[in-house]
Coordinates of C-alpha atoms in Angstrom, one line a residue:
X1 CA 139.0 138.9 27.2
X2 CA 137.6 136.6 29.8
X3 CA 136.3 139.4 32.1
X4 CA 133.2 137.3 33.5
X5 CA 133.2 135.1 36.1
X6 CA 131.1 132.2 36.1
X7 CA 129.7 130.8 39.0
X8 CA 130.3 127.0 39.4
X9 CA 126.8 126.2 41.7
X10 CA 125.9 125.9 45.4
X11 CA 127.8 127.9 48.0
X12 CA 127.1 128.5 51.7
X13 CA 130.8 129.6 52.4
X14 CA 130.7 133.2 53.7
X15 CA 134.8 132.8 53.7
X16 CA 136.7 131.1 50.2
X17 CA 140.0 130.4 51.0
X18 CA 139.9 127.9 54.1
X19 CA 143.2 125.9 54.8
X20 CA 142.5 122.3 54.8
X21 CA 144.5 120.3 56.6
X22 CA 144.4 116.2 56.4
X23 CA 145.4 113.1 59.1
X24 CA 146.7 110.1 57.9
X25 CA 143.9 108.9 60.0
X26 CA 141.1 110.3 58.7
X27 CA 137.9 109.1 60.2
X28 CA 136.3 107.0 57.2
X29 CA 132.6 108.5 57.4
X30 CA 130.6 110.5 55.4
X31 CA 130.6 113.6 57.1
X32 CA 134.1 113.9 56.5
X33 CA 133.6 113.6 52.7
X34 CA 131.0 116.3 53.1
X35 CA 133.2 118.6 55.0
X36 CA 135.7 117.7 52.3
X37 CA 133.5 118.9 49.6
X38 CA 132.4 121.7 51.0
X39 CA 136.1 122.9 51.7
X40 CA 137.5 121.8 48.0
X41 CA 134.5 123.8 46.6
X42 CA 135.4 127.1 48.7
X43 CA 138.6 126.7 47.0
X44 CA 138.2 127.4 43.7
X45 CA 138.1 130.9 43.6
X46 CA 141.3 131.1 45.5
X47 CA 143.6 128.1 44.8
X48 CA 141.6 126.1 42.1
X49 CA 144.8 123.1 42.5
X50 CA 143.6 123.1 46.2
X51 CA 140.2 122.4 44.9
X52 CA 141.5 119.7 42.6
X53 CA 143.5 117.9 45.5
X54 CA 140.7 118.0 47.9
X55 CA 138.2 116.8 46.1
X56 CA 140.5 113.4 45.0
X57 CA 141.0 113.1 48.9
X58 CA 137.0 113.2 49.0
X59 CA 136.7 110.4 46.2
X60 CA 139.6 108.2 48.0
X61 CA 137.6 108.1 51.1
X62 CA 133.9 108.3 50.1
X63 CA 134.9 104.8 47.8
X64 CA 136.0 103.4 50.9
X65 CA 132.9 103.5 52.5
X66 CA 130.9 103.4 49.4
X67 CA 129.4 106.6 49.7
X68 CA 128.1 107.4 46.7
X69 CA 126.9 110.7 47.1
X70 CA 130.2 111.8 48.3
X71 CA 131.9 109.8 45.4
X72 CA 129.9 112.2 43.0
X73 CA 130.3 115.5 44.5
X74 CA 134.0 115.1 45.0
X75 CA 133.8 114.4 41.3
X76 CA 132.2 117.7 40.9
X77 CA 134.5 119.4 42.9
X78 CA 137.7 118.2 41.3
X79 CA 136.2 119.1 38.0
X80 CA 135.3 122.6 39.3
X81 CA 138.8 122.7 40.0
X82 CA 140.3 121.7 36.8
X83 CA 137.6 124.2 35.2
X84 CA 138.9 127.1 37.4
X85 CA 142.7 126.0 36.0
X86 CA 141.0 126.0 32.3
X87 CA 141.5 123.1 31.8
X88 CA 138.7 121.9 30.3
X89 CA 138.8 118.7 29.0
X90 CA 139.7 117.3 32.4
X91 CA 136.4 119.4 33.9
X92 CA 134.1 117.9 31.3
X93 CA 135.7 114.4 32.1
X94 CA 135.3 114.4 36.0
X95 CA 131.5 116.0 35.3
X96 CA 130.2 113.2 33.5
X97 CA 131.7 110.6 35.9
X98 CA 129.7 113.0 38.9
X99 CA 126.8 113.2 36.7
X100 CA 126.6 109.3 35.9
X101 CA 126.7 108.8 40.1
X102 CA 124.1 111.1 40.3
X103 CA 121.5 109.8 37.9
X104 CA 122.6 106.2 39.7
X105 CA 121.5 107.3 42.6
X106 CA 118.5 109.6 41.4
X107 CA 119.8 112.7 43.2
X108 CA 118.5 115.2 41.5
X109 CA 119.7 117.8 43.3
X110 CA 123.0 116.9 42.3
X111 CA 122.2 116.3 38.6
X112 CA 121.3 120.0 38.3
X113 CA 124.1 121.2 39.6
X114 CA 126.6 119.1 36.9
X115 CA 124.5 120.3 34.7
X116 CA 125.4 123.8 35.8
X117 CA 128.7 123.5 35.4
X118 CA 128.3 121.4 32.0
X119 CA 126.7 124.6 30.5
X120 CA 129.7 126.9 32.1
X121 CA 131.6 124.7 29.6
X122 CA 129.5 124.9 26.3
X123 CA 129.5 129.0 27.1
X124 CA 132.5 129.5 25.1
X125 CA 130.8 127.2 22.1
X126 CA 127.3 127.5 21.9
X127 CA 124.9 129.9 24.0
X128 CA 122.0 128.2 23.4
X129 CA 123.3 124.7 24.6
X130 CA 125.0 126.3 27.7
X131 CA 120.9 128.2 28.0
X132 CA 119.3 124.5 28.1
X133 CA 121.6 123.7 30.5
X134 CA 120.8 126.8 32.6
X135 CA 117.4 126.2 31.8
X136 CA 117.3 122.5 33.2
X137 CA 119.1 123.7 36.6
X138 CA 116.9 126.4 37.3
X139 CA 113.5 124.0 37.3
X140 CA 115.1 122.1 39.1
X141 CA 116.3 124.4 41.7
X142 CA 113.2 125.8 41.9
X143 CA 111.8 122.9 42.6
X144 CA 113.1 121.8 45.6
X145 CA 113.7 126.1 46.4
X146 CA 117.3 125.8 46.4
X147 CA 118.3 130.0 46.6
X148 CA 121.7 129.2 46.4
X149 CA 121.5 127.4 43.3
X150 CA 118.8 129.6 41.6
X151 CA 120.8 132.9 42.3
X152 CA 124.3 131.1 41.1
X153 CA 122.0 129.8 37.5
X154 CA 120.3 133.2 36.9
X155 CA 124.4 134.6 37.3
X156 CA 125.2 131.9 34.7
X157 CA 122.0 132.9 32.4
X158 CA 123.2 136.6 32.4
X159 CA 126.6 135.4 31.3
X160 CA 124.9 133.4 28.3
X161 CA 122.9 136.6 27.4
X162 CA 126.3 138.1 27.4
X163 CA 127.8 136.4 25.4
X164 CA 125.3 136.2 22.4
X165 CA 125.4 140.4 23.1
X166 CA 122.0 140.8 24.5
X167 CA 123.3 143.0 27.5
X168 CA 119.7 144.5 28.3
X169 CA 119.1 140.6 29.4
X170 CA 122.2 139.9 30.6
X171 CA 122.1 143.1 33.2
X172 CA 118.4 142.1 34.1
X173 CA 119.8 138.2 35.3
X174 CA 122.7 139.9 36.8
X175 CA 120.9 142.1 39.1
X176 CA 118.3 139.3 40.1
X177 CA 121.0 137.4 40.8
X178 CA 122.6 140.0 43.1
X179 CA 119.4 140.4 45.0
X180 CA 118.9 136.9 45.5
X181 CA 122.7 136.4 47.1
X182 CA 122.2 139.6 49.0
X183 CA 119.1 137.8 50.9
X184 CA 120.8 135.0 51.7
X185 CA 123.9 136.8 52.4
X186 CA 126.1 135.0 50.5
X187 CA 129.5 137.2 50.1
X188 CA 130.9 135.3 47.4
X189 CA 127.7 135.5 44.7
X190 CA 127.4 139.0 45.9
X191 CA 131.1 139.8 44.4
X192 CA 130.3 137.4 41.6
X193 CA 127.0 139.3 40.5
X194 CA 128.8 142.8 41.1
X195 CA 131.6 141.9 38.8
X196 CA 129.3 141.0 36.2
X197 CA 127.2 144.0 36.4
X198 CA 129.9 146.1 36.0
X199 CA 131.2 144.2 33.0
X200 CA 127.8 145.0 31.5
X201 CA 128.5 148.6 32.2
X202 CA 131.9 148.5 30.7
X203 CA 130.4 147.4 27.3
X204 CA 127.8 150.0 27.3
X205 CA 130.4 152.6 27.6
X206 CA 129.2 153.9 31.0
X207 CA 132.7 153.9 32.4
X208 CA 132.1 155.2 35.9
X209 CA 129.4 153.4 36.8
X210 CA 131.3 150.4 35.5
X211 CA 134.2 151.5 37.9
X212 CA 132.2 152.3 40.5
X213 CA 130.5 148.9 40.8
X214 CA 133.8 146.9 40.1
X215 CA 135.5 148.6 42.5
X216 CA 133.4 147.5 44.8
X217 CA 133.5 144.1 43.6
X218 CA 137.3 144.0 43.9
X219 CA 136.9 145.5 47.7
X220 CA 134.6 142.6 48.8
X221 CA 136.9 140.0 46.9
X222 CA 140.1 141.2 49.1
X223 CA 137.9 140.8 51.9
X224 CA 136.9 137.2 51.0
X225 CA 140.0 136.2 49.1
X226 CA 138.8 135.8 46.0
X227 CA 142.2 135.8 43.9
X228 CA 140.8 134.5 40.8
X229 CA 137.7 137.2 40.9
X230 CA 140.0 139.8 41.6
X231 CA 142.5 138.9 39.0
X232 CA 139.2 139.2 36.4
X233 CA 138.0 142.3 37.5
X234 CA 141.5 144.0 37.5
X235 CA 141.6 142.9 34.3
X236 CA 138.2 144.9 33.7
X237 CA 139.7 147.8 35.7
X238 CA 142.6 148.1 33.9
X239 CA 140.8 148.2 30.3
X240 CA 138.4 151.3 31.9
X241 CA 141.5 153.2 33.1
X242 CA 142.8 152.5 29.5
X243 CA 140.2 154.5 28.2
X244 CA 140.2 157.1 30.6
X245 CA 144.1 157.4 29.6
X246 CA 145.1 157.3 33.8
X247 CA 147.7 155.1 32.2
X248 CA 149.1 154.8 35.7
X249 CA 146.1 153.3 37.2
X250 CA 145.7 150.9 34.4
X251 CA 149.5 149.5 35.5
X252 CA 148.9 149.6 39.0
X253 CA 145.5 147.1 38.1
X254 CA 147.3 144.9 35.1
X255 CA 150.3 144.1 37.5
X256 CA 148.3 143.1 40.3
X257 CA 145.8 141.1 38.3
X258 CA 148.9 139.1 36.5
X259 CA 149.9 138.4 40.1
X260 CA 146.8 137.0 41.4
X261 CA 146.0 135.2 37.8
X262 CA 149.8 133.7 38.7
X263 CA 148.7 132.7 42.3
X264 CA 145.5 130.6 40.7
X265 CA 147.5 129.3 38.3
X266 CA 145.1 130.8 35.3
X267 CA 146.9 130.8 32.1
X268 CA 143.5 132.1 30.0
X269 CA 144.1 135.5 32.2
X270 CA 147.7 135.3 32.1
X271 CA 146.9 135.7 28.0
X272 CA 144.1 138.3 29.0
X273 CA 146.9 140.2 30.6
X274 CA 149.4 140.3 28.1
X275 CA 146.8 141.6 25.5
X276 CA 145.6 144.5 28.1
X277 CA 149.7 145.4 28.4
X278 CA 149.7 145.5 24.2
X279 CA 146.8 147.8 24.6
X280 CA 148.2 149.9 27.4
X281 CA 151.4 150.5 25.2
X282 CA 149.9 151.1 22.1
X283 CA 147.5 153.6 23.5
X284 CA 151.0 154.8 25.2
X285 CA 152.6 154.7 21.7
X286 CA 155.3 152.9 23.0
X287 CA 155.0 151.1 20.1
X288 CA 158.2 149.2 20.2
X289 CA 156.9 147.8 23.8
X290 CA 153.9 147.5 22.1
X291 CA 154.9 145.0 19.3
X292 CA 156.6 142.9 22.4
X293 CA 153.6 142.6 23.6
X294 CA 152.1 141.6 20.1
X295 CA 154.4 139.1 19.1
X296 CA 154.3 137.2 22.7
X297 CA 150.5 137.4 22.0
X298 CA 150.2 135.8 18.2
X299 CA 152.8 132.9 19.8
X300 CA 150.1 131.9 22.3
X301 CA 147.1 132.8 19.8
X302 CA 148.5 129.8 18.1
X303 CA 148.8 127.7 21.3
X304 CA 145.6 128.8 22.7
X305 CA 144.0 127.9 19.1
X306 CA 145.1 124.7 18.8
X307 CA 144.4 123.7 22.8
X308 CA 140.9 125.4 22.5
X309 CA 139.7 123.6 19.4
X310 CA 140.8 120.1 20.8
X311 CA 139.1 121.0 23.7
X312 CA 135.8 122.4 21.8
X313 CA 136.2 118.9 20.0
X314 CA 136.8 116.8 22.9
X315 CA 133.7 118.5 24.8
X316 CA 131.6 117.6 21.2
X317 CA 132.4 114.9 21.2
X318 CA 132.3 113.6 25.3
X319 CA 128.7 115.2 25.4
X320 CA 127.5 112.8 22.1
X321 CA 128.9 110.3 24.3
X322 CA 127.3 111.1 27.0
X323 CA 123.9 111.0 25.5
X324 CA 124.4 108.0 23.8
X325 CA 125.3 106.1 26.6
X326 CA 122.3 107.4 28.2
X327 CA 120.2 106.9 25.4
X328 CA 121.5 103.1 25.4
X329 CA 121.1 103.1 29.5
X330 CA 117.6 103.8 29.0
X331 CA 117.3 101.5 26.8
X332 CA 118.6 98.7 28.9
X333 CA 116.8 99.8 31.6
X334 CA 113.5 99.3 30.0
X335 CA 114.7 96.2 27.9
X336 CA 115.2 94.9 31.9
X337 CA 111.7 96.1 32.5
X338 CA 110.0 94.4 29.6
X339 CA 111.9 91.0 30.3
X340 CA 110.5 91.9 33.9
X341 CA 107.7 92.3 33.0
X342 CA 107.6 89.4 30.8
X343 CA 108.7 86.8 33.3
X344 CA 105.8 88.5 35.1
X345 CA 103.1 87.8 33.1
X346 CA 104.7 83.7 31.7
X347 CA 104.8 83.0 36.0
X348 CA 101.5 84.5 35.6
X349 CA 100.0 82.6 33.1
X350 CA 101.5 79.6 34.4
X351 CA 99.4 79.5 37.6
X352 CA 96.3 80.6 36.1
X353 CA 97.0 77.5 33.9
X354 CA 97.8 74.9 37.1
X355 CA 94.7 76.5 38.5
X356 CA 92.7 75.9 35.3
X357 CA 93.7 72.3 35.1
X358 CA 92.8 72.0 39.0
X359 CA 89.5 73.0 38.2
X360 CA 88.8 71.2 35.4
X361 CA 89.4 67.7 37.4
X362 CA 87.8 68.5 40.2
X363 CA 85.1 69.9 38.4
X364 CA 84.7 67.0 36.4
X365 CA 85.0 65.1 39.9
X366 CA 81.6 67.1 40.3
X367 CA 80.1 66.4 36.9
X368 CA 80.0 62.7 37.4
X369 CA 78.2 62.8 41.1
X370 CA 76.1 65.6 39.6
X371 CA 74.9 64.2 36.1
X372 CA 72.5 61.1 38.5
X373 CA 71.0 64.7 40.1
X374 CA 70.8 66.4 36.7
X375 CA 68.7 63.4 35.4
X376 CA 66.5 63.2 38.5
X377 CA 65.9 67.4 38.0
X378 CA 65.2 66.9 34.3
X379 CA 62.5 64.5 35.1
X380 CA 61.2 66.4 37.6
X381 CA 61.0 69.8 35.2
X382 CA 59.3 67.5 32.9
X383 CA 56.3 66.5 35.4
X384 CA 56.5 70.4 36.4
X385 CA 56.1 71.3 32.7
X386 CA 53.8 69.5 31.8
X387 CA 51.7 70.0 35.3
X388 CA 52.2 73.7 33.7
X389 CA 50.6 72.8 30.2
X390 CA 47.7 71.8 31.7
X391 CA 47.0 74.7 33.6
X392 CA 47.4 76.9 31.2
X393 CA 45.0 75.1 29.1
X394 CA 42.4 75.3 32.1
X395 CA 43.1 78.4 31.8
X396 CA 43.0 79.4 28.1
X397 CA 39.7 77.9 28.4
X398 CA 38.7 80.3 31.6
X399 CA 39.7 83.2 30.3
X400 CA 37.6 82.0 26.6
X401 CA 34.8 82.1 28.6
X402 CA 35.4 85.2 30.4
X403 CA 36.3 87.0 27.1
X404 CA 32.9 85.8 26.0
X405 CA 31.5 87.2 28.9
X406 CA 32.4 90.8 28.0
X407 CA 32.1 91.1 24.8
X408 CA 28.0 90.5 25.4
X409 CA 28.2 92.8 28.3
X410 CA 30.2 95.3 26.2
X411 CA 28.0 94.8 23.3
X412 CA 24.4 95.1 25.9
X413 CA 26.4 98.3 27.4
X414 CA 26.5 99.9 23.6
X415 CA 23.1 99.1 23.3
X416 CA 22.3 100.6 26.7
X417 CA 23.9 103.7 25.6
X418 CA 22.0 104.1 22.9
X419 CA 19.2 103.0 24.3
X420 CA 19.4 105.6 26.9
X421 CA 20.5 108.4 24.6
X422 CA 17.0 107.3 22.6
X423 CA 14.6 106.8 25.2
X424 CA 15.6 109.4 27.7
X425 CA 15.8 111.9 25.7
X426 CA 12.1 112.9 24.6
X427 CA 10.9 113.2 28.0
X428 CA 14.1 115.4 29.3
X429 CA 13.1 117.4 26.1
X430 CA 10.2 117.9 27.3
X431 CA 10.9 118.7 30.8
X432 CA 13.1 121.2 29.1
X433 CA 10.6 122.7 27.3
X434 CA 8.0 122.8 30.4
X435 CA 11.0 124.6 32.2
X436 CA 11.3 127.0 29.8
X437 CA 7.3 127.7 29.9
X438 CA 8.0 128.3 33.9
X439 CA 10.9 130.6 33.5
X440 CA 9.1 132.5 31.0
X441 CA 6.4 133.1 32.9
X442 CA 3.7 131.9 30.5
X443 CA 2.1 129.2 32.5
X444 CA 2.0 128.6 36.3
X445 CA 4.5 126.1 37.9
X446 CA 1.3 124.4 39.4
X447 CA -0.3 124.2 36.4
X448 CA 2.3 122.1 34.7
X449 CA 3.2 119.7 38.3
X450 CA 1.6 117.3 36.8
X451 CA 3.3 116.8 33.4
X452 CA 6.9 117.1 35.2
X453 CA 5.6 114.1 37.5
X454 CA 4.5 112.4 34.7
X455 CA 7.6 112.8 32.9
X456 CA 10.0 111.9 35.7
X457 CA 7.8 108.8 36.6
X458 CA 8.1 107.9 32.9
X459 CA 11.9 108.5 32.7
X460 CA 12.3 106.4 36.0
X461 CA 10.5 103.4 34.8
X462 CA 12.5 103.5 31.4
X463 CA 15.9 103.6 33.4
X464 CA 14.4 100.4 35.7
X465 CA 13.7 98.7 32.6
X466 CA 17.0 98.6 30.8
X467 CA 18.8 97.9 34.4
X468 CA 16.9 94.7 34.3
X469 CA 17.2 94.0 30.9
X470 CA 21.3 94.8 31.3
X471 CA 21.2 92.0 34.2
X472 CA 19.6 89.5 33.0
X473 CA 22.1 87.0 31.1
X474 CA 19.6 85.3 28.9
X475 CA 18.0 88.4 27.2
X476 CA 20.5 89.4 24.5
X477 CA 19.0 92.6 23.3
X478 CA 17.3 95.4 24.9
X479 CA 13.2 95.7 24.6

C-alpha cells in the first residue's frame, strides 16, 4: 500500500488548493512565471492535473522572455504534477529537462531540489540511490539554510528508512521534520510529517497512537485541502479500523478516500483501495464480496506489473542517460577549456617570440656601436691590470721585508723570554728567600735592606739591558 506521502520540495503556501485563473494577455515577465510556479506547485496535493497545466503555462511564457530560471522550475512543477498522477516516466522526463536548465545556469538551489524529487522516484526501486539523492539535497539546503527544503528532505529520508524497514530511523527523520515545519509554520509539511508518523505507528502495531496522530493529520488536511494526503491517510485509517474490527469506520474511511483518490485522479490509490475493500470483506467473511474484490485486484496486479517495470526500466535507463550526457558535458566543457587554454598559451608564445626577435635586432643594433667601446675598455683593463701586477709586486716585496722583520723580532722576543725567565730568576729567588728570613723572624728587616737593594738594583739593570739589546736592530742575539 502506498500509505506515505512524499514530499516534492520547497513550499511557502500556508493554503494548497488556490484557483488559478489566466488572461489571454498575460503580462510576459518573470514575476508572472514565478507566481505561476508557485501556484502549479501548491497544486499538487489537491489537483496534481492543475499542477501539470500550470506549470506548461509557466514554460510557454518564461521561453518567451527567455527566462531560464522560470523555464526550469515550470519544468519541475509539471513533473511534480505528473509524479502526483503516478505517472512516472513523464516526472522523470520533465526533471531532467529542469535539471539540465539548472546546471546551465549554475543554480544550485534548483539543482537540489530536482534532485529531491529524482530520489522520490528511485524510492520505489532502490533506497539507497533515492538516500544519495536525499543526501545531496540536504548539503545543499543546508548550505544556503533553506528550512523549507531541509525539513521536506529529512520527511523524504524517513520515507527511505521506511521503506528499507528501519522504522526506529524513519520515526526519528519524521519527527525532525515535523519540528522543523512547525517553526516555520508551514501547514502543509506539518500534515505531511504527521501522516508519516503515524504510518510508523501503524507498523509498530501501536494502533491508537497511530489513530490518534492520523486523525489529526486528516483534520489539518480538510482544513488545507489536501485531497491527495487525505485520500492516503484514509487509506491508513481504514486498515487500523480493520484491525480493530469497527468494520463501519473502516467503510466510512475507504469510501471517502476512493473519492478523494478519484478527485486527484490517483490510480496507485484507487488500487490501494480496492485491496483495503478485499481486506475489509474477508475480515467480514463476506467471502463472495471478498473474491470480487480479489479478482478486480490480480487484473490490475498484471497492469500495474507490466506499467511499473517499464517505468522502473525507463527511469534505469533515463538516469544512465543522464549521467552520460553529463559525463560527456564535462567533458566538452574541459576539452573547450584545454583548446582555451591552448590558444592561450600558442598567442602567448607567439608574442614572446615577436618580442624575442625585436630584441635580438635591436640588440645587435647595440652590439655593433658597442663592440668600438668594448675594444677601447679591454685596452684600458689591460693598462689597469697590468698597473695592478706591478703593485702587487711592490708589494710582495714590502711585505718580504716586513715578514723578515718579525720573524727576528719574534725570534729576539723568544730569546728575551728566556732570557728573562734565566736571568731574573736567581735574584727574585733570592729576594724570596730574604722574605722568608723576615717573616720568620730570624733576622731583622734592617739587617737584610741592603741585600733586597742590592738585589732589586741588580734585577733593574738586567731588565735595562735586554730592553736595549731587544731595540737595537743590528745585535741579533742577546748578551
Amino acid at each position: 500500500m502506498n500509505i506515505l506521502l512524499l514530499f516534492a520540495t520547497l513550499s511557502t503556501s500556508s493554503k494548497a488548493f488556490q484557483k488559478t485563473t489566466f488572461n489571454s494577455e498575460t503580462e510576459l515577465d518573470s514575476n508572472k512565471v514565478i507566481e505561476l510556479n508557485k501556484n502549479g506547485y501548491s497544486n499538487r496535493l489537491t489537483s496534481p492535473d492543475q499542477s501539470i497545466n500550470i506549470g506548461r503555462k509557466a514554460i510557454s511564457i518564461a521561453k518567451k522572455i527567455n527566462y531560464q530560471k522560470g523555464i526550469a522550475e515550470g519544468y519541475r512543477v509539471t513533473g511534480i504534477g505528473y509524479y502526483y498522477t503516478n505517472n512516472s516516466d513523464s516526472a522523470l522526463n520533465n526533471y531532467l529537462i529542469s535539471l539540465n536548465i539548472f546546471k546551465k545556469i549554475k543554480d544550485e538551489i534548483g539543482e537540489a531540489k530536482v534532485s529531491s524529487n529524482i530520489g522520490n522516484l528511485w524510492a520505489e526501486i532502490d533506497y539507497d540511490k533515492s538516500l544519495e539523492y536525499f543526501n545531496q539535497t540536504l548539503v545543499i539546503a543546508n548550505k544556503h539554510s533553506i528550512k523549507d527544503l531541509i525539513a521536506g528532505t529529512y520527511l523524504n529520508i524517513g520515507n527511505a528508512y521506511y521503506r528499507k524497514k528501519n522504522y526506529s530511523l524513519a520515526l526519528s527523520n519524521y519527527t525532525r521534520s515535523n519540528s522543523l515545519f512547525k517553526k516555520i509554520n508551514n501547514p502543509i509539511g506539518i500534515t505531511q510529517s504527521l501522516q508519516n508518523i503515524g504510518v510508523i505507528y501503524f507498523y509498530l502495531n501501536n494502533f491508537d497512537v497511530a489513530e490518534k496522530t492520523l486523525l489529526e493529520a486528516n483534520k489539518k488536511s480538510k482544513e488545507n485541502e489536501l485531497n491527495n494526503t487525505i485520500a492516503t491517510i484514509n487509506l491508513t485509517l481504514s486498515t487500523i479500523y480493520i484491525n480493530k474490527n469497527n468494520f463501519k469506520k473502516a467503510e466510512q474511511y475507504i469510501n471517502e478516500g476512493i473519492g478523494f483518490a478519484k478527485l486527484v485522479n490517483n490510480q496507485k490509490l484507487i488500487y490501494d483501495y480496492t485491496y483495503t475493500n478485499y481486506e475489509l470483506e474477508s475480515k467480514r467473511k463476506n467471502y463472495e464480496k471478498a473474491l470480487e474484490y480479489l479478482k478486480e485486484i490480480n487484473a490490475l496486479d498484471s497492469i500495474n506489473y507490466k506499467k511499473n517495470t517499464a517505468s522502473n526500466i525507463n527511469l534505469i535507463q533515463q538516469t544512465l542517460k543522464q549521467q552520460q550526457t553529463q559525463k560527456e558535458n564535462e567533458l566538452t566543457i574541459q576539452a573547450q577549456i584545454n583548446a582555451q587554454k591552448l590558444a592561450f598559451a600558442i598567442g602567448a608564445v607567439t608574442i614572446m617570440a615577436f618580442l624575442v626577435i625585436f630584441l635580438l635586432i635591436k640588440t645587435n643594433k647595440r652590439s655593433k656601436k658597442s663592440n668600438s667601446e668594448l675594444t677601447a675598455l679591454n685596452n684600458e683593463v689591460i693598462k689597469q691590470k697590468n698597473n695592478v701586477d706591478r703593485i702587487n709586486h711592490q708589494l710582495e716585496e714590502i711585505i718580504g721585508e716586513r715578514t723578515k722583520d718579525l720573524i727576528i723580532k719574534n725570534q729576539k722576543l723568544s730569546e728575551y723570554s728566556s732570557h728573562l725567565s734565566h736571568q731574573i730568576r736567581g735574584p727574585v729567588a733570592t729576594l724570596k728567600g730574604l722574605m722568608m728570613l723576615v717573616e720568620d723572624k730570624l733576622v731583622d728587616s734592617n739587617e737584610i735592606a741592603p741585600q733586597i737593594k742590592k738585589c732589586v738594583d741588580d734585577i733593574d739593570s738586567k731588565i735595562m739591558t735586554i730592553n736595549e739589546d731587544l731595540h737595537d736592530p743590528t745585535r741579533k742575539g742577546l748578551s
